[in-house]
Amino acid sequence: MTDLHFDNRFLAELPADPEDSPRTRQVHGALYSRVQPTAVSAPQLLAWSPEMAAAIGLSEAELESEDFAEVFAGNRIWPGMQPWASNYGGHQFGHWAGQLGDGRAISLGELIGADGRRHELQLKGAGKTPYSRHADGRAVLRSSLREFVCSEAMHHLGVPTTRALSLIGTGDEVVRDMFYDGHPRAEPGAIVCRVAPSFLRFGHFELPAWRNEHELLARLVDFTISRDYPEITDSPDQQRGDWFIEICERTARLIAQWMRVGFVHGVMNTDNLSILGLTIDYGPYGWLEAYDPEWTPNTTDFEGRRYAFGRQPEIGQWNLSALAGALVSLFPDQAPLHQGLKRYAEVFSAEHARLTAARFGWQQLAEDDLPLVREFHALMFDHEVDLTLAFRHLADLDLLAPALDTLAPAFYQPQRVAAEAGRWNQWLSGYARRSLADPRPASARVAAMNAINPLYVPRNYLAQLAIDAAEKGDLSVLREWMDTLRQPYRIQPGREHHAAGRPEWARQRAGCSMLSCSS
Ligand code: AMP
Ligand code: MG
């Protein structure tokens, strides 16, 4: 048994729903409801994150104990844990959706880990809560595995994110109609334990605002500043403005990182945006293969493409405007709200330019560089070129004699590239000329490029291969892949299959290029 210390500040300092049954209901005047996880039949630890366990202060022996699997499947709790589901609303696909809340997420507690940081432990798929509405409170193995792997991979890539401690099979089946087309199927259930300093979303602030519960909103804002933004220490009447501006800046940096690594969140509703600027809620997310700003993996969004890759920066600002709207009643002077939204655009542009320059191996992005940058993206788009592999292999070019072959691993349609080799070669010589002007020695430039252009990202089809094996009881595929994703920037001999572009069979396969919210 462990001696983790839970302080559960969210519960200690904020108002609770007086009722503690899981009965579906509207919860007014409260930020959470106490709720117990629903037990499952046969918990089995499928995977865990050693880095996360160490940060919290759990040993490997503890992780592998039967007690751990029982607790992190929701069958028992440790002393100090006080499970709750939190209350939030949100804008979904641009429309106010009212109360949503943790319909299948149950937080077990907040603790200060061995690393000295605050960690909230939250089970996803642990049973019904007052916020489950018509749904079952459960999660399937495929979506849980996808969240587990991707959130850890994002961390290793250097992108702000919620984390994952464990993935546990429940031994129970969950029925899902994957594409909502009348083909329900029973699938294995699973529970991820997610970890973050806080799981507060924009929607936590929107709900009390929409209900005119201004005092509750003010309490939540001041609590968040004091617990999660301790660096904001100026006078109380300035704090809230500085806080909003900081959220805008963090969100801008986050989305600039998504654009760098080719991540498409898939459902950027305001209930899926973290108040800490973390990637949160891994649902029908995807990774760009061929570069295409209009691409989204989410079948629910195929029509409008609101949350497609290239729209993410603009949607980030839309969501911050919704948050600003929710905070208006707390700002007699609205200048900081406007300033925050302006900062978002400025910080995103600066960060995006900085990252773009670094990806090409340049120390700065000048106005004159834009045609080269644009033409590279146009070539990738026109000829179906893998974003990750194209940038990664740029570093391998011999700048004195750049050869198109160097980029070949990135080409999904080599004959299309060959047909316009002239256009490519022109770009390559322009790129080589520009890069030779960089004052750094070649080795330093290449090392810097390889530290920002990952070789291994959690590709959609690799997730599907890990899921197919795990559903048959073989966890070796998942574990080996997770191991590779720990060092996404370092060439790992023997792991070439984790770097390879999408094979042809995965082009149109469900789970690879097409995902839904059903999970
Ligand atoms: P999501 O699209 O997963 O971000 O979820 C939107 C809302 O639906 C949130 O309030 C979730 O808690 C809730 N939800 C999604 N799936 C389930 C489920 N299987 N059971 C209960 N609530 C769910
Ligand atoms: Mg969500």
PDB file of C-alpha atoms and ligand atoms in Angstrom, residues 88 92 99-105 124-125 127-129 131-139 174 176 201 265 267 269 271-272 281 283-284 517 519, ligand 1:
ATOM      1  CA  TYR A  88     -19.077  21.934 -17.041  1.00  0.00           C
ATOM      2  CA  GLN A  92     -20.047  22.076 -29.465  1.00  0.00           C
ATOM      3  CA  GLN A  99     -24.519  21.325 -19.167  1.00  0.00           C
ATOM      4  CA  LEU A 100     -22.208  18.481 -20.242  1.00  0.00           C
ATOM      5  CA  GLY A 101     -19.944  17.554 -17.336  1.00  0.00           C
ATOM      6  CA  ASP A 102     -17.801  14.493 -16.653  1.00  0.00           C
ATOM      7  CA  GLY A 103     -20.138  11.871 -18.069  1.00  0.00           C
ATOM      8  CA  ARG A 104     -17.594   9.107 -17.814  1.00  0.00           C
ATOM      9  CA  ALA A 105     -14.611  10.688 -16.140  1.00  0.00           C
ATOM     10  CA  LYS A 124     -12.004   7.693 -17.924  1.00  0.00           C
ATOM     11  CA  GLY A 125     -14.698   5.055 -18.422  1.00  0.00           C
ATOM     12  CA  GLY A 127     -19.132   4.271 -14.882  1.00  0.00           C
ATOM     13  CA  LYS A 128     -22.106   6.583 -14.734  1.00  0.00           C
ATOM     14  CA  THR A 129     -22.160   9.996 -13.114  1.00  0.00           C
ATOM     15  CA  TYR A 131     -23.526  13.978 -16.121  1.00  0.00           C
ATOM     16  CA  SER A 132     -23.798  10.768 -18.156  1.00  0.00           C
ATOM     17  CA  ARG A 133     -27.133  11.747 -19.685  1.00  0.00           C
ATOM     18  CA  HIS A 134     -28.207   8.766 -21.873  1.00  0.00           C
ATOM     19  CA  ALA A 135     -24.774   7.203 -22.139  1.00  0.00           C
ATOM     20  CA  ASP A 136     -23.179   4.377 -20.180  1.00  0.00           C
ATOM     21  CA  GLY A 137     -20.145   6.025 -18.587  1.00  0.00           C
ATOM     22  CA  ARG A 138     -17.825   3.459 -20.136  1.00  0.00           C
ATOM     23  CA  ALA A 139     -15.016   3.509 -22.698  1.00  0.00           C
ATOM     24  CA  VAL A 174     -19.186  -2.286 -24.018  1.00  0.00           C
ATOM     25  CA  ARG A 176     -20.771   0.780 -29.517  1.00  0.00           C
ATOM     26  CA  ARG A 201     -11.808  23.265 -19.286  1.00  0.00           C
ATOM     27  CA  HIS A 265      -7.380  17.336 -32.269  1.00  0.00           C
ATOM     28  CA  VAL A 267     -13.141  17.974 -31.610  1.00  0.00           C
ATOM     29  CA  ASN A 269     -15.279  22.154 -28.636  1.00  0.00           C
ATOM     30  CA  ASP A 271     -15.404  21.658 -23.303  1.00  0.00           C
ATOM     31  CA  ASN A 272     -12.289  20.067 -24.816  1.00  0.00           C
ATOM     32  CA  ASP A 281      -9.547  14.809 -24.476  1.00  0.00           C
ATOM     33  CA  GLY A 283     -11.079  11.373 -29.061  1.00  0.00           C
ATOM     34  CA  PRO A 284     -11.170  11.160 -32.847  1.00  0.00           C
ATOM     35  CA  CYS A 517     -16.752  10.326 -31.511  1.00  0.00           C
ATOM     36  CA  SER A 519     -15.659   5.579 -28.013  1.00  0.00           C
TER      37      SER A 519
HETATM   38  P1  AMP B   1     -16.576  14.065 -25.688  1.00  0.00           P
HETATM   39  O1  AMP B   1     -17.135  14.188 -27.069  1.00  0.00           O
HETATM   40  O2  AMP B   1     -15.964  12.697 -25.404  1.00  0.00           O
HETATM   41  O3  AMP B   1     -15.668  15.189 -25.299  1.00  0.00           O
HETATM   42  O4  AMP B   1     -17.810  14.107 -24.708  1.00  0.00           O
HETATM   43  C1  AMP B   1     -18.799  15.102 -24.689  1.00  0.00           C
HETATM   44  C2  AMP B   1     -19.680  14.888 -23.493  1.00  0.00           C
HETATM   45  O5  AMP B   1     -20.305  13.592 -23.551  1.00  0.00           O
HETATM   46  C3  AMP B   1     -18.962  14.929 -22.148  1.00  0.00           C
HETATM   47  O6  AMP B   1     -19.856  15.475 -21.221  1.00  0.00           O
HETATM   48  C4  AMP B   1     -18.714  13.470 -21.870  1.00  0.00           C
HETATM   49  O7  AMP B   1     -18.531  13.216 -20.502  1.00  0.00           O
HETATM   50  C5  AMP B   1     -19.981  12.820 -22.401  1.00  0.00           C
HETATM   51  N1  AMP B   1     -19.777  11.426 -22.796  1.00  0.00           N
HETATM   52  C6  AMP B   1     -19.130  10.959 -23.887  1.00  0.00           C
HETATM   53  N2  AMP B   1     -19.159   9.617 -23.921  1.00  0.00           N
HETATM   54  C7  AMP B   1     -19.838   9.197 -22.829  1.00  0.00           C
HETATM   55  C8  AMP B   1     -20.207   7.922 -22.290  1.00  0.00           C
HETATM   56  N3  AMP B   1     -19.894   6.780 -22.887  1.00  0.00           N
HETATM   57  N4  AMP B   1     -20.894   7.910 -21.137  1.00  0.00           N
HETATM   58  C9  AMP B   1     -21.234   9.045 -20.519  1.00  0.00           C
HETATM   59  N5  AMP B   1     -20.938  10.266 -20.962  1.00  0.00           N
HETATM   60  C10 AMP B   1     -20.243  10.353 -22.111  1.00  0.00           C
END
